[in-house]
mmCIF file of C-alpha atoms and ligand atoms in Angstrom:
data_model
loop_
_atom_site.group_PDB
_atom_site.id
_atom_site.type_symbol
_atom_site.label_atom_id
_atom_site.label_comp_id
_atom_site.label_asym_id
_atom_site.label_seq_id
_atom_site.Cartn_x
_atom_site.Cartn_y
_atom_site.Cartn_z
ATOM 1 C CA UNK A 1271 0.000 0.000 0.000
ATOM 2 C CA UNK A 1272 1.557 3.394 0.813
ATOM 3 C CA UNK A 1273 1.616 5.443 -2.358
ATOM 4 C CA UNK A 1274 0.566 4.099 -5.757
ATOM 5 C CA UNK A 1275 2.890 3.653 -8.701
ATOM 6 C CA UNK A 1276 2.624 6.730 -10.939
ATOM 7 C CA UNK A 1277 2.043 4.813 -14.185
ATOM 8 C CA UNK A 1278 0.150 1.764 -15.354
ATOM 9 C CA UNK A 1279 -0.322 -0.669 -12.435
ATOM 10 C CA UNK A 1280 0.071 -3.585 -14.844
ATOM 11 C CA UNK A 1281 3.633 -2.643 -15.801
ATOM 12 C CA UNK A 1282 6.344 -5.049 -14.636
ATOM 13 C CA UNK A 1283 3.916 -7.577 -13.170
ATOM 14 C CA UNK A 1284 2.693 -11.099 -14.002
ATOM 15 C CA UNK A 1285 -1.046 -11.763 -13.796
ATOM 16 C CA UNK A 1286 -2.121 -14.610 -11.490
ATOM 17 C CA UNK A 1287 -4.254 -17.231 -13.249
ATOM 18 C CA UNK A 1288 -7.538 -17.948 -11.479
ATOM 19 C CA UNK A 1289 -7.491 -21.541 -10.175
ATOM 20 C CA UNK A 1290 -11.300 -21.387 -10.017
ATOM 21 C CA UNK A 1291 -11.588 -20.677 -13.749
ATOM 22 C CA UNK A 1292 -8.763 -23.099 -14.624
ATOM 23 C CA UNK A 1293 -10.701 -25.872 -12.896
ATOM 24 C CA UNK A 1294 -13.873 -24.949 -14.811
ATOM 25 C CA UNK A 1295 -11.943 -25.034 -18.106
ATOM 26 C CA UNK A 1296 -10.306 -28.371 -17.229
ATOM 27 C CA UNK A 1297 -13.728 -29.915 -16.627
ATOM 28 C CA UNK A 1298 -15.106 -28.323 -19.793
ATOM 29 C CA UNK A 1299 -12.215 -29.586 -21.937
ATOM 30 C CA UNK A 1300 -12.614 -33.102 -20.517
ATOM 31 C CA UNK A 1301 -16.179 -33.075 -21.829
ATOM 32 C CA UNK A 1302 -15.071 -32.189 -25.385
ATOM 33 C CA UNK A 1303 -14.441 -35.240 -27.591
ATOM 34 C CA UNK A 1304 -13.196 -33.428 -30.716
ATOM 35 C CA UNK A 1305 -9.412 -33.416 -30.158
ATOM 36 C CA UNK A 1306 -8.697 -30.134 -31.923
ATOM 37 C CA UNK A 1307 -11.475 -28.274 -30.086
ATOM 38 C CA UNK A 1308 -10.295 -29.847 -26.801
ATOM 39 C CA UNK A 1309 -6.747 -28.615 -27.419
ATOM 40 C CA UNK A 1310 -8.011 -25.088 -28.116
ATOM 41 C CA UNK A 1311 -10.195 -25.159 -25.015
ATOM 42 C CA UNK A 1312 -7.220 -26.066 -22.818
ATOM 43 C CA UNK A 1313 -5.344 -22.973 -24.064
ATOM 44 C CA UNK A 1314 -7.963 -20.813 -22.341
ATOM 45 C CA UNK A 1315 -6.546 -21.967 -18.985
ATOM 46 C CA UNK A 1316 -3.441 -19.863 -19.671
ATOM 47 C CA UNK A 1317 -5.394 -16.630 -20.267
ATOM 48 C CA UNK A 1318 -5.874 -14.422 -17.187
ATOM 49 C CA UNK A 1319 -9.450 -13.579 -16.183
ATOM 50 C CA UNK A 1320 -10.863 -11.657 -13.217
ATOM 51 C CA UNK A 1321 -11.979 -13.556 -10.112
ATOM 52 C CA UNK A 1322 -15.532 -12.567 -9.143
ATOM 53 C CA UNK A 1323 -16.406 -12.199 -5.450
ATOM 54 C CA UNK A 1324 -20.177 -12.380 -5.966
ATOM 55 C CA UNK A 1325 -20.993 -13.860 -2.532
ATOM 56 C CA UNK A 1326 -19.454 -13.123 0.875
ATOM 57 C CA UNK A 1327 -18.735 -16.840 1.371
ATOM 58 C CA UNK A 1328 -16.010 -16.581 -1.296
ATOM 59 C CA UNK A 1329 -13.974 -13.903 0.554
ATOM 60 C CA UNK A 1330 -11.651 -16.416 2.308
ATOM 61 C CA UNK A 1331 -10.701 -17.735 -1.141
ATOM 62 C CA UNK A 1332 -9.026 -14.371 -1.786
ATOM 63 C CA UNK A 1333 -6.507 -15.182 0.950
ATOM 64 C CA UNK A 1334 -5.826 -18.540 -0.678
ATOM 65 C CA UNK A 1335 -5.153 -16.943 -4.063
ATOM 66 C CA UNK A 1336 -3.015 -14.143 -2.587
ATOM 67 C CA UNK A 1337 -0.932 -16.665 -0.612
ATOM 68 C CA UNK A 1338 -0.400 -18.737 -3.759
ATOM 69 C CA UNK A 1339 0.551 -15.653 -5.789
ATOM 70 C CA UNK A 1340 2.926 -14.487 -3.050
ATOM 71 C CA UNK A 1341 4.696 -17.858 -2.929
ATOM 72 C CA UNK A 1342 4.872 -18.066 -6.739
ATOM 73 C CA UNK A 1343 6.342 -14.561 -6.813
ATOM 74 C CA UNK A 1344 9.055 -15.504 -4.349
ATOM 75 C CA UNK A 1345 9.862 -18.763 -6.183
ATOM 76 C CA UNK A 1346 9.999 -17.079 -9.588
ATOM 77 C CA UNK A 1347 11.397 -13.727 -8.446
ATOM 78 C CA UNK A 1348 8.380 -12.008 -10.051
ATOM 79 C CA UNK A 1349 5.697 -9.586 -8.827
ATOM 80 C CA UNK A 1350 2.147 -10.877 -9.228
ATOM 81 C CA UNK A 1351 -1.187 -9.164 -9.758
ATOM 82 C CA UNK A 1352 -4.435 -10.778 -8.607
ATOM 83 C CA UNK A 1353 -7.430 -9.414 -10.560
ATOM 84 C CA UNK A 1354 -10.761 -9.378 -8.714
ATOM 85 C CA UNK A 1355 -14.318 -8.151 -9.206
ATOM 86 C CA UNK A 1356 -16.093 -6.662 -6.192
ATOM 87 C CA UNK A 1357 -19.737 -7.589 -6.858
ATOM 88 C CA UNK A 1358 -22.087 -7.884 -3.884
ATOM 89 C CA UNK A 1359 -24.059 -4.638 -3.482
ATOM 90 C CA UNK A 1360 -27.440 -5.017 -1.781
ATOM 91 C CA UNK A 1361 -30.305 -5.014 -4.335
ATOM 92 C CA UNK A 1362 -27.671 -5.887 -6.944
ATOM 93 C CA UNK A 1363 -28.419 -5.763 -10.679
ATOM 94 C CA UNK A 1364 -31.436 -3.526 -9.965
ATOM 95 C CA UNK A 1365 -32.608 -3.220 -13.608
ATOM 96 C CA UNK A 1366 -32.479 -6.928 -14.333
ATOM 97 C CA UNK A 1367 -33.221 -10.205 -12.571
ATOM 98 C CA UNK A 1368 -30.548 -12.623 -13.692
ATOM 99 C CA UNK A 1369 -27.805 -11.514 -11.296
ATOM 100 C CA UNK A 1370 -29.723 -10.399 -8.244
ATOM 101 C CA UNK A 1371 -27.415 -10.913 -5.288
ATOM 102 C CA UNK A 1372 -27.530 -12.277 -1.742
ATOM 103 C CA UNK A 1373 -28.027 -8.959 0.107
ATOM 104 C CA UNK A 1374 -31.184 -6.832 0.264
ATOM 105 C CA UNK A 1375 -31.307 -3.223 1.409
ATOM 106 C CA UNK A 1376 -34.517 -4.079 3.275
ATOM 107 C CA UNK A 1377 -32.621 -6.802 5.141
ATOM 108 C CA UNK A 1378 -29.712 -4.806 6.557
ATOM 109 C CA UNK A 1379 -27.899 -5.115 3.242
ATOM 110 C CA UNK A 1380 -25.773 -1.995 3.611
ATOM 111 C CA UNK A 1381 -24.157 -3.282 6.824
ATOM 112 C CA UNK A 1382 -23.745 -6.764 5.334
ATOM 113 C CA UNK A 1383 -21.972 -5.142 2.392
ATOM 114 C CA UNK A 1384 -19.617 -3.273 4.736
ATOM 115 C CA UNK A 1385 -18.794 -6.598 6.379
ATOM 116 C CA UNK A 1386 -18.155 -8.120 2.931
ATOM 117 C CA UNK A 1387 -15.696 -5.306 2.135
ATOM 118 C CA UNK A 1388 -14.036 -5.723 5.562
ATOM 119 C CA UNK A 1389 -13.516 -9.438 4.846
ATOM 120 C CA UNK A 1390 -11.820 -8.657 1.522
ATOM 121 C CA UNK A 1391 -9.607 -6.069 3.259
ATOM 122 C CA UNK A 1392 -8.628 -8.590 5.964
ATOM 123 C CA UNK A 1393 -7.339 -11.033 3.317
ATOM 124 C CA UNK A 1394 -5.559 -8.340 1.281
ATOM 125 C CA UNK A 1395 -3.709 -7.000 4.344
ATOM 126 C CA UNK A 1396 -1.996 -10.392 4.842
ATOM 127 C CA UNK A 1397 -0.110 -10.238 1.522
ATOM 128 C CA UNK A 1398 1.182 -6.704 0.831
ATOM 129 C CA UNK A 1399 3.695 -8.141 -1.675
ATOM 130 C CA UNK A 1400 0.886 -9.071 -4.099
ATOM 131 C CA UNK A 1401 -0.734 -6.286 -6.157
ATOM 132 C CA UNK A 1402 -4.564 -6.391 -6.217
ATOM 133 C CA UNK A 1403 -6.464 -4.822 -9.124
ATOM 134 C CA UNK A 1404 -10.223 -4.581 -8.645
ATOM 135 C CA UNK A 1405 -13.177 -3.794 -10.891
ATOM 136 C CA UNK A 1406 -15.818 -2.244 -8.653
ATOM 137 C CA UNK A 1407 -19.475 -3.300 -8.908
ATOM 138 C CA UNK A 1408 -20.422 -4.033 -12.522
ATOM 139 C CA UNK A 1409 -23.612 -2.314 -13.788
ATOM 140 C CA UNK A 1410 -24.578 -0.533 -10.553
ATOM 141 C CA UNK A 1411 -23.533 3.082 -11.249
ATOM 142 C CA UNK A 1412 -24.438 2.709 -14.924
ATOM 143 C CA UNK A 1413 -27.950 1.804 -13.799
ATOM 144 C CA UNK A 1414 -28.002 5.052 -11.806
ATOM 145 C CA UNK A 1415 -27.650 6.929 -15.103
ATOM 146 C CA UNK A 1416 -30.243 5.146 -17.245
ATOM 147 C CA UNK A 1417 -32.607 3.293 -14.939
ATOM 148 C CA UNK A 1418 -33.760 5.674 -12.241
ATOM 149 C CA UNK A 1419 -37.234 5.056 -13.687
ATOM 150 C CA UNK A 1420 -36.934 1.484 -12.412
ATOM 151 C CA UNK A 1421 -38.240 1.453 -8.827
ATOM 152 C CA UNK A 1422 -35.613 -0.982 -7.595
ATOM 153 C CA UNK A 1423 -32.848 1.232 -9.001
ATOM 154 C CA UNK A 1424 -34.155 4.569 -7.705
ATOM 155 C CA UNK A 1425 -34.805 2.860 -4.383
ATOM 156 C CA UNK A 1426 -31.227 1.619 -4.252
ATOM 157 C CA UNK A 1427 -29.542 4.827 -5.449
ATOM 158 C CA UNK A 1428 -28.459 6.293 -2.120
ATOM 159 C CA UNK A 1429 -27.184 2.966 -0.803
ATOM 160 C CA UNK A 1430 -25.377 2.167 -4.074
ATOM 161 C CA UNK A 1431 -23.515 5.480 -3.877
ATOM 162 C CA UNK A 1432 -22.757 5.330 -0.132
ATOM 163 C CA UNK A 1433 -21.658 1.706 -0.277
ATOM 164 C CA UNK A 1434 -19.497 2.299 -3.365
ATOM 165 C CA UNK A 1435 -17.754 5.252 -1.687
ATOM 166 C CA UNK A 1436 -17.219 3.093 1.402
ATOM 167 C CA UNK A 1437 -15.645 0.353 -0.727
ATOM 168 C CA UNK A 1438 -13.343 2.825 -2.523
ATOM 169 C CA UNK A 1439 -12.135 4.296 0.769
ATOM 170 C CA UNK A 1440 -11.574 0.959 2.508
ATOM 171 C CA UNK A 1441 -9.828 -0.713 -0.436
ATOM 172 C CA UNK A 1442 -7.708 2.415 -0.948
ATOM 173 C CA UNK A 1443 -6.352 1.964 2.590
ATOM 174 C CA UNK A 1444 -4.802 -1.372 1.576
ATOM 175 C CA UNK A 1445 -3.498 -0.232 -1.817
ATOM 176 C CA UNK A 1446 -6.000 -1.894 -4.148
ATOM 177 C CA UNK A 1447 -5.847 -0.386 -7.645
ATOM 178 C CA UNK A 1448 -9.482 0.247 -8.582
ATOM 179 C CA UNK A 1449 -11.496 0.733 -11.748
ATOM 180 C CA UNK A 1450 -15.175 1.615 -11.321
ATOM 181 C CA UNK A 1451 -17.520 -0.176 -13.713
ATOM 182 C CA UNK A 1452 -18.770 2.236 -16.405
ATOM 183 C CA UNK A 1453 -21.094 0.141 -18.567
ATOM 184 C CA UNK A 1454 -20.173 0.212 -22.255
ATOM 185 C CA UNK A 1455 -20.515 2.213 -25.489
ATOM 186 C CA UNK A 1456 -24.040 0.883 -26.061
ATOM 187 C CA UNK A 1457 -25.119 1.910 -22.564
ATOM 188 C CA UNK A 1458 -23.514 5.174 -21.475
ATOM 189 C CA UNK A 1459 -21.977 6.028 -24.841
ATOM 190 C CA UNK A 1460 -25.181 7.519 -26.216
ATOM 191 C CA UNK A 1461 -24.981 11.309 -26.367
ATOM 192 C CA UNK A 1462 -27.900 11.566 -23.920
ATOM 193 C CA UNK A 1463 -26.036 9.499 -21.315
ATOM 194 C CA UNK A 1464 -22.427 10.651 -21.688
ATOM 195 C CA UNK A 1465 -22.399 13.920 -19.701
ATOM 196 C CA UNK A 1466 -24.590 12.564 -16.895
ATOM 197 C CA UNK A 1467 -22.267 9.574 -16.665
ATOM 198 C CA UNK A 1468 -19.150 11.738 -16.457
ATOM 199 C CA UNK A 1469 -20.807 13.880 -13.786
ATOM 200 C CA UNK A 1470 -21.757 10.896 -11.622
ATOM 201 C CA UNK A 1471 -18.388 9.115 -11.841
ATOM 202 C CA UNK A 1472 -16.475 12.313 -11.099
ATOM 203 C CA UNK A 1473 -18.806 13.029 -8.168
ATOM 204 C CA UNK A 1474 -18.325 9.566 -6.665
ATOM 205 C CA UNK A 1475 -14.554 9.874 -7.104
ATOM 206 C CA UNK A 1476 -14.470 13.251 -5.344
ATOM 207 C CA UNK A 1477 -16.959 12.244 -2.636
ATOM 208 C CA UNK A 1478 -14.632 9.358 -1.850
ATOM 209 C CA UNK A 1479 -11.810 11.871 -1.371
ATOM 210 C CA UNK A 1480 -10.157 11.294 -4.773
ATOM 211 C CA UNK A 1481 -8.528 8.090 -3.461
ATOM 212 C CA UNK A 1482 -5.020 7.749 -4.872
ATOM 213 C CA UNK A 1483 -5.483 4.067 -5.751
ATOM 214 C CA UNK A 1484 -8.642 4.698 -7.786
ATOM 215 C CA UNK A 1485 -7.104 4.490 -11.254
ATOM 216 C CA UNK A 1486 -10.235 4.924 -13.394
ATOM 217 C CA UNK A 1487 -13.044 3.030 -15.064
ATOM 218 C CA UNK A 1488 -13.664 -0.417 -16.578
ATOM 219 C CA UNK A 1489 -15.854 -0.703 -19.663
ATOM 220 C CA UNK A 1490 -17.662 -3.482 -21.572
ATOM 221 C CA UNK A 1491 -17.727 -5.801 -18.556
ATOM 222 C CA UNK A 1492 -19.700 -8.921 -19.550
ATOM 223 C CA UNK A 1493 -20.554 -7.301 -22.852
ATOM 224 C CA UNK A 1494 -19.598 -7.943 -26.479
ATOM 225 C CA UNK A 1495 -18.456 -4.651 -28.015
ATOM 226 C CA UNK A 1496 -15.254 -4.345 -30.021
ATOM 227 C CA UNK A 1497 -12.526 -2.085 -28.679
ATOM 228 C CA UNK A 1498 -12.069 -0.923 -32.283
ATOM 229 C CA UNK A 1499 -14.803 -2.017 -34.708
ATOM 230 C CA UNK A 1500 -13.783 -2.195 -38.373
ATOM 231 C CA UNK A 1501 -17.189 -0.705 -39.161
ATOM 232 C CA UNK A 1502 -20.162 0.260 -36.961
ATOM 233 C CA UNK A 1503 -22.399 -2.698 -36.035
ATOM 234 C CA UNK A 1504 -25.911 -1.895 -37.397
ATOM 235 C CA UNK A 1505 -27.341 -2.092 -33.858
ATOM 236 C CA UNK A 1506 -25.339 1.024 -32.965
ATOM 237 C CA UNK A 1507 -27.993 3.044 -34.859
ATOM 238 C CA UNK A 1508 -25.690 5.930 -35.780
ATOM 239 C CA UNK A 1509 -24.286 6.387 -32.265
ATOM 240 C CA UNK A 1510 -20.927 8.139 -32.873
ATOM 241 C CA UNK A 1511 -19.518 6.078 -30.003
ATOM 242 C CA UNK A 1512 -20.109 2.769 -31.797
ATOM 243 C CA UNK A 1513 -17.216 0.951 -30.100
ATOM 244 C CA UNK A 1514 -15.306 1.139 -26.820
ATOM 245 C CA UNK A 1515 -12.439 3.336 -28.019
ATOM 246 C CA UNK A 1516 -14.892 6.011 -29.228
ATOM 247 C CA UNK A 1517 -16.794 5.780 -25.923
ATOM 248 C CA UNK A 1518 -13.565 6.086 -23.906
ATOM 249 C CA UNK A 1519 -12.179 8.950 -26.009
ATOM 250 C CA UNK A 1520 -15.487 10.827 -25.564
ATOM 251 C CA UNK A 1521 -15.717 10.154 -21.821
ATOM 252 C CA UNK A 1522 -12.111 10.685 -20.670
ATOM 253 C CA UNK A 1523 -11.932 14.478 -21.230
ATOM 254 C CA UNK A 1524 -15.304 14.999 -19.549
ATOM 255 C CA UNK A 1525 -13.944 13.191 -16.484
ATOM 256 C CA UNK A 1526 -10.559 14.923 -16.323
ATOM 257 C CA UNK A 1527 -12.218 18.338 -16.672
ATOM 258 C CA UNK A 1528 -14.185 17.458 -13.509
ATOM 259 C CA UNK A 1529 -11.094 16.377 -11.572
ATOM 260 C CA UNK A 1530 -11.067 12.647 -12.330
ATOM 261 C CA UNK A 1531 -7.990 11.769 -14.470
ATOM 262 C CA UNK A 1532 -9.373 8.317 -15.258
ATOM 263 C CA UNK A 1533 -7.551 5.576 -17.103
ATOM 264 C CA UNK A 1534 -9.413 2.542 -18.442
ATOM 265 C CA UNK A 1535 -9.638 -1.226 -18.589
ATOM 266 C CA UNK A 1536 -11.663 -2.733 -21.448
ATOM 267 C CA UNK A 1537 -13.177 -6.210 -21.267
ATOM 268 C CA UNK A 1538 -12.661 -8.073 -24.557
ATOM 269 C CA UNK A 1539 -13.287 -11.559 -23.201
ATOM 270 C CA UNK A 1540 -16.375 -12.135 -25.364
ATOM 271 C CA UNK A 1541 -15.804 -9.583 -28.154
ATOM 272 C CA UNK A 1542 -14.188 -11.721 -30.839
ATOM 273 C CA UNK A 1543 -17.204 -11.724 -33.161
ATOM 274 C CA UNK A 1544 -19.141 -8.589 -34.118
ATOM 275 C CA UNK A 1545 -22.645 -8.052 -35.537
ATOM 276 C CA UNK A 1546 -24.177 -10.863 -33.471
ATOM 277 C CA UNK A 1547 -26.963 -8.896 -31.788
ATOM 278 C CA UNK A 1548 -30.477 -7.909 -32.899
ATOM 279 C CA UNK A 1549 -30.401 -4.938 -30.537
ATOM 280 C CA UNK A 1550 -27.494 -3.273 -28.779
ATOM 281 C CA UNK A 1551 -29.273 -3.838 -25.482
ATOM 282 C CA UNK A 1552 -29.000 -7.620 -25.866
ATOM 283 C CA UNK A 1553 -26.707 -8.674 -23.029
ATOM 284 C CA UNK A 1554 -27.700 -12.193 -22.064
ATOM 285 C CA UNK A 1555 -25.717 -15.171 -23.422
ATOM 286 C CA UNK A 1556 -25.580 -13.612 -26.902
ATOM 287 C CA UNK A 1557 -25.338 -16.512 -29.368
ATOM 288 C CA UNK A 1558 -22.214 -17.004 -31.536
ATOM 289 C CA UNK A 1559 -19.930 -14.803 -29.441
ATOM 290 C CA UNK A 1560 -16.230 -15.697 -29.480
ATOM 291 C CA UNK A 1561 -13.303 -15.140 -27.155
ATOM 292 C CA UNK A 1562 -11.744 -11.807 -28.131
ATOM 293 C CA UNK A 1563 -8.428 -9.933 -28.096
ATOM 294 C CA UNK A 1564 -6.052 -11.399 -25.537
ATOM 295 C CA UNK A 1565 -5.212 -9.422 -22.394
ATOM 296 C CA UNK A 1566 -2.377 -6.978 -23.077
ATOM 297 C CA UNK A 1567 -1.029 -3.597 -22.000
ATOM 298 C CA UNK A 1568 -0.189 -2.977 -25.655
ATOM 299 C CA UNK A 1569 -3.537 -1.230 -26.111
ATOM 300 C CA UNK A 1570 -2.746 1.445 -28.699
ATOM 301 C CA UNK A 1571 -4.271 4.119 -26.461
ATOM 302 C CA UNK A 1572 -2.794 6.237 -23.666
ATOM 303 C CA UNK A 1573 -6.250 6.110 -22.035
ATOM 304 C CA UNK A 1574 -6.256 2.322 -21.703
ATOM 305 C CA UNK A 1575 -4.032 0.560 -19.161
ATOM 306 C CA UNK A 1576 -4.938 -2.919 -20.388
ATOM 307 C CA UNK A 1577 -7.228 -5.017 -22.495
ATOM 308 C CA UNK A 1578 -8.530 -7.598 -20.012
ATOM 309 C CA UNK A 1579 -10.931 -10.531 -19.700
ATOM 310 C CA UNK A 1580 -13.217 -9.555 -16.814
ATOM 311 C CA UNK A 1581 -16.321 -11.744 -17.373
ATOM 312 C CA UNK A 1582 -14.925 -15.328 -17.454
ATOM 313 C CA UNK A 1583 -16.220 -16.750 -20.741
ATOM 314 C CA UNK A 1584 -18.299 -19.859 -20.139
ATOM 315 C CA UNK A 1585 -19.886 -18.600 -16.924
ATOM 316 C CA UNK A 1586 -23.534 -17.944 -17.697
ATOM 317 C CA UNK A 1587 -25.234 -14.511 -17.768
ATOM 318 C CA UNK A 1588 -28.612 -15.843 -16.662
ATOM 319 C CA UNK A 1589 -31.063 -18.725 -16.858
ATOM 320 C CA UNK A 1590 -33.333 -19.256 -19.882
ATOM 321 C CA UNK A 1591 -35.805 -21.268 -17.781
ATOM 322 C CA UNK A 1592 -38.826 -18.944 -17.504
ATOM 323 C CA UNK A 1593 -40.039 -20.771 -14.366
ATOM 324 C CA UNK A 1594 -36.698 -20.424 -12.536
ATOM 325 C CA UNK A 1595 -35.958 -17.831 -9.841
ATOM 326 C CA UNK A 1596 -34.033 -14.842 -11.271
ATOM 327 C CA UNK A 1597 -35.408 -15.545 -14.779
ATOM 328 C CA UNK A 1598 -34.971 -12.392 -16.895
ATOM 329 C CA UNK A 1599 -36.821 -12.212 -20.231
ATOM 330 C CA UNK A 1600 -33.635 -10.849 -21.852
ATOM 331 C CA UNK A 1601 -32.289 -14.411 -21.523
ATOM 332 C CA UNK A 1602 -35.297 -15.715 -23.450
ATOM 333 C CA UNK A 1603 -34.773 -13.471 -26.473
ATOM 334 C CA UNK A 1604 -33.992 -14.769 -29.970
ATOM 335 C CA UNK A 1605 -30.368 -13.594 -29.632
ATOM 336 C CA UNK A 1606 -29.846 -15.541 -26.391
ATOM 337 C CA UNK A 1607 -28.272 -19.020 -26.473
ATOM 338 C CA UNK A 1608 -30.639 -21.587 -24.880
ATOM 339 C CA UNK A 1609 -31.059 -23.619 -22.755
ATOM 340 C CA UNK A 1610 -28.953 -21.675 -20.269
ATOM 341 C CA UNK A 1611 -28.310 -22.304 -16.537
ATOM 342 C CA UNK A 1612 -28.426 -19.700 -13.755
ATOM 343 C CA UNK A 1613 -26.050 -16.719 -13.865
ATOM 344 C CA UNK A 1614 -22.510 -17.703 -12.894
ATOM 345 C CA UNK A 1615 -23.082 -21.418 -13.542
ATOM 346 C CA UNK A 1616 -21.002 -23.145 -16.244
ATOM 347 C CA UNK A 1617 -22.596 -23.033 -19.710
ATOM 348 C CA UNK A 1618 -20.765 -25.769 -21.676
ATOM 349 C CA UNK A 1619 -22.330 -25.244 -25.120
ATOM 350 C CA UNK A 1620 -21.705 -21.503 -24.862
ATOM 351 C CA UNK A 1621 -18.074 -22.058 -23.846
ATOM 352 C CA UNK A 1622 -17.507 -24.428 -26.782
ATOM 353 C CA UNK A 1623 -18.762 -21.720 -29.156
ATOM 354 C CA UNK A 1624 -16.530 -19.100 -27.528
ATOM 355 C CA UNK A 1625 -13.605 -21.434 -28.277
ATOM 356 C CA UNK A 1626 -14.785 -22.211 -31.837
ATOM 357 C CA UNK A 1627 -15.412 -18.572 -32.743
ATOM 358 C CA UNK A 1628 -12.400 -17.102 -30.906
ATOM 359 C CA UNK A 1629 -10.853 -14.178 -32.782
ATOM 360 C CA UNK A 1630 -7.862 -14.182 -32.764
ATOM 361 C CA UNK A 1631 -8.094 -18.004 -33.106
ATOM 362 C CA UNK A 1632 -6.936 -20.088 -30.170
HETATM 363 O O1 RCB B 714 -31.040 6.021 -30.610
HETATM 364 N N1 RCB B 714 -30.801 6.707 -29.570
HETATM 365 O O2 RCB B 714 -30.453 7.915 -29.581
HETATM 366 C C1 RCB B 714 -30.886 6.027 -28.326
HETATM 367 C C2 RCB B 714 -30.682 6.737 -27.134
HETATM 368 C C3 RCB B 714 -30.785 6.104 -25.916
HETATM 369 C C4 RCB B 714 -31.125 4.744 -25.907
HETATM 370 O O3 RCB B 714 -31.329 4.160 -24.704
HETATM 371 C C5 RCB B 714 -30.285 3.338 -24.271
HETATM 372 O O4 RCB B 714 -30.407 2.076 -24.936
HETATM 373 C C6 RCB B 714 -29.356 1.175 -24.549
HETATM 374 C C7 RCB B 714 -29.468 -0.095 -25.368
HETATM 375 O O5 RCB B 714 -29.141 0.245 -26.711
HETATM 376 C C8 RCB B 714 -29.468 0.860 -23.061
HETATM 377 O O6 RCB B 714 -28.320 0.115 -22.714
HETATM 378 C C9 RCB B 714 -28.550 -1.147 -22.120
HETATM 379 O O7 RCB B 714 -28.962 -0.925 -20.767
HETATM 380 C C10 RCB B 714 -29.135 -2.163 -20.060
HETATM 381 C C11 RCB B 714 -29.587 -1.827 -18.651
HETATM 382 O O8 RCB B 714 -30.821 -1.146 -18.746
HETATM 383 C C12 RCB B 714 -27.836 -2.962 -20.011
HETATM 384 O O9 RCB B 714 -28.153 -4.211 -19.386
HETATM 385 C C13 RCB B 714 -27.204 -4.686 -18.430
HETATM 386 O O10 RCB B 714 -26.161 -5.305 -19.193
HETATM 387 C C14 RCB B 714 -25.129 -5.846 -18.327
HETATM 388 C C15 RCB B 714 -24.022 -6.397 -19.214
HETATM 389 O O11 RCB B 714 -23.619 -5.338 -20.096
HETATM 390 C C16 RCB B 714 -25.733 -6.956 -17.454
HETATM 391 O O12 RCB B 714 -24.731 -7.488 -16.602
HETATM 392 C C17 RCB B 714 -26.865 -6.379 -16.621
HETATM 393 O O13 RCB B 714 -27.499 -7.420 -15.885
HETATM 394 C C18 RCB B 714 -27.900 -5.722 -17.549
HETATM 395 O O14 RCB B 714 -28.917 -5.075 -16.792
HETATM 396 C C19 RCB B 714 -27.327 -3.222 -21.419
HETATM 397 O O15 RCB B 714 -26.025 -3.810 -21.355
HETATM 398 C C20 RCB B 714 -27.232 -1.903 -22.161
HETATM 399 O O16 RCB B 714 -26.904 -2.144 -23.518
HETATM 400 C C21 RCB B 714 -29.444 2.129 -22.238
HETATM 401 O O17 RCB B 714 -29.752 1.789 -20.891
HETATM 402 C C22 RCB B 714 -30.465 3.122 -22.763
HETATM 403 O O18 RCB B 714 -30.303 4.355 -22.109
HETATM 404 C C23 RCB B 714 -31.287 4.012 -27.072
HETATM 405 C C24 RCB B 714 -31.179 4.669 -28.293
HETATM 406 MG MG1 MG B 715 -24.806 -9.632 -15.682
#
């Protein structure tokens, strides 16, 4: 902890491979009979993804991973990064149903969230030699921009903001490099949403005391947009910000002019194939997606610290069973791959397509 590195927190570090995801991929590959597809699938084990802490029960696992990364670093004389997603706000995923979480505001959720953050901090404190990079709360602040007409979102607004600021402050104390989730080009990149988005993110940053370890924003988490599209996907309907680089280049100056010199991470984990959606708002298990550009700090933009894989491809976005709890009709749409299990569960057929359609090829 102490003071942050001035530049890109990824520089000079190795990224720790998630044992959780590696185990999922091992099991998936074992179920593939075609030898060439199996071989490609096994390559995915070597690609770093973010580790999602979507329930408080997983917080002790962070200590396990940090210990492993610390020991590897000492053995190999390298410095490791562990990439995590903080994802347990009360009334989570307020505009959808598929990823509703374990905590409810009505059931002391704000205090339970503080305890969840405290448990993460406890693990992180044990291993100061391992760098932690965290994406903070996918979808939540983006929903504050476009879904205040949804009762569950407007009802959650004050707690979302307070709890997010709490998380930023607490994680800053233990030197976690943080990127707030900022939706994607097809969400906040519309002209109508851009300025309000910049205003909210800058406000949260300042209300948290401009924490020195808050590095910026993460975009396209669990979405399918290209960083640089060769041509606008028809679903972008003339939006000038038709891919993530346009969105980021439009947003960055609005943030810095309000005192938030944000840098970016861009999820490309499921962005290998373009023009696969009927509407830009399609987000659930979009059929025919492929693994995308591999994680790299060679991003071609001074705004972007790294291309990353945040949503682990193969973990489901939401169930397609209309009688199941957390069923969201977006997962029943024509563009959604069916049948699909509950959010976070392994979706074998979807994973096999991600491997098949990977671009660049595996
Ligand atoms: O023509 N125009 O000028 C014009 C102007 C404005 C327009 O309106 C915009 O339309 C956009 C869609 O085009 C909407 O964006 C969608 O909003 C959804 C939330 O409401 C997001 O869903 C989340 O997705 C996450 C994964 O990304 C899931 O994890 C999460 O569970 C799930 O809830 C979609 O991604 C996102 O694509 C905007 O709100 C809306 O303001 C439209 C046209
Ligand atoms: Mg989701």
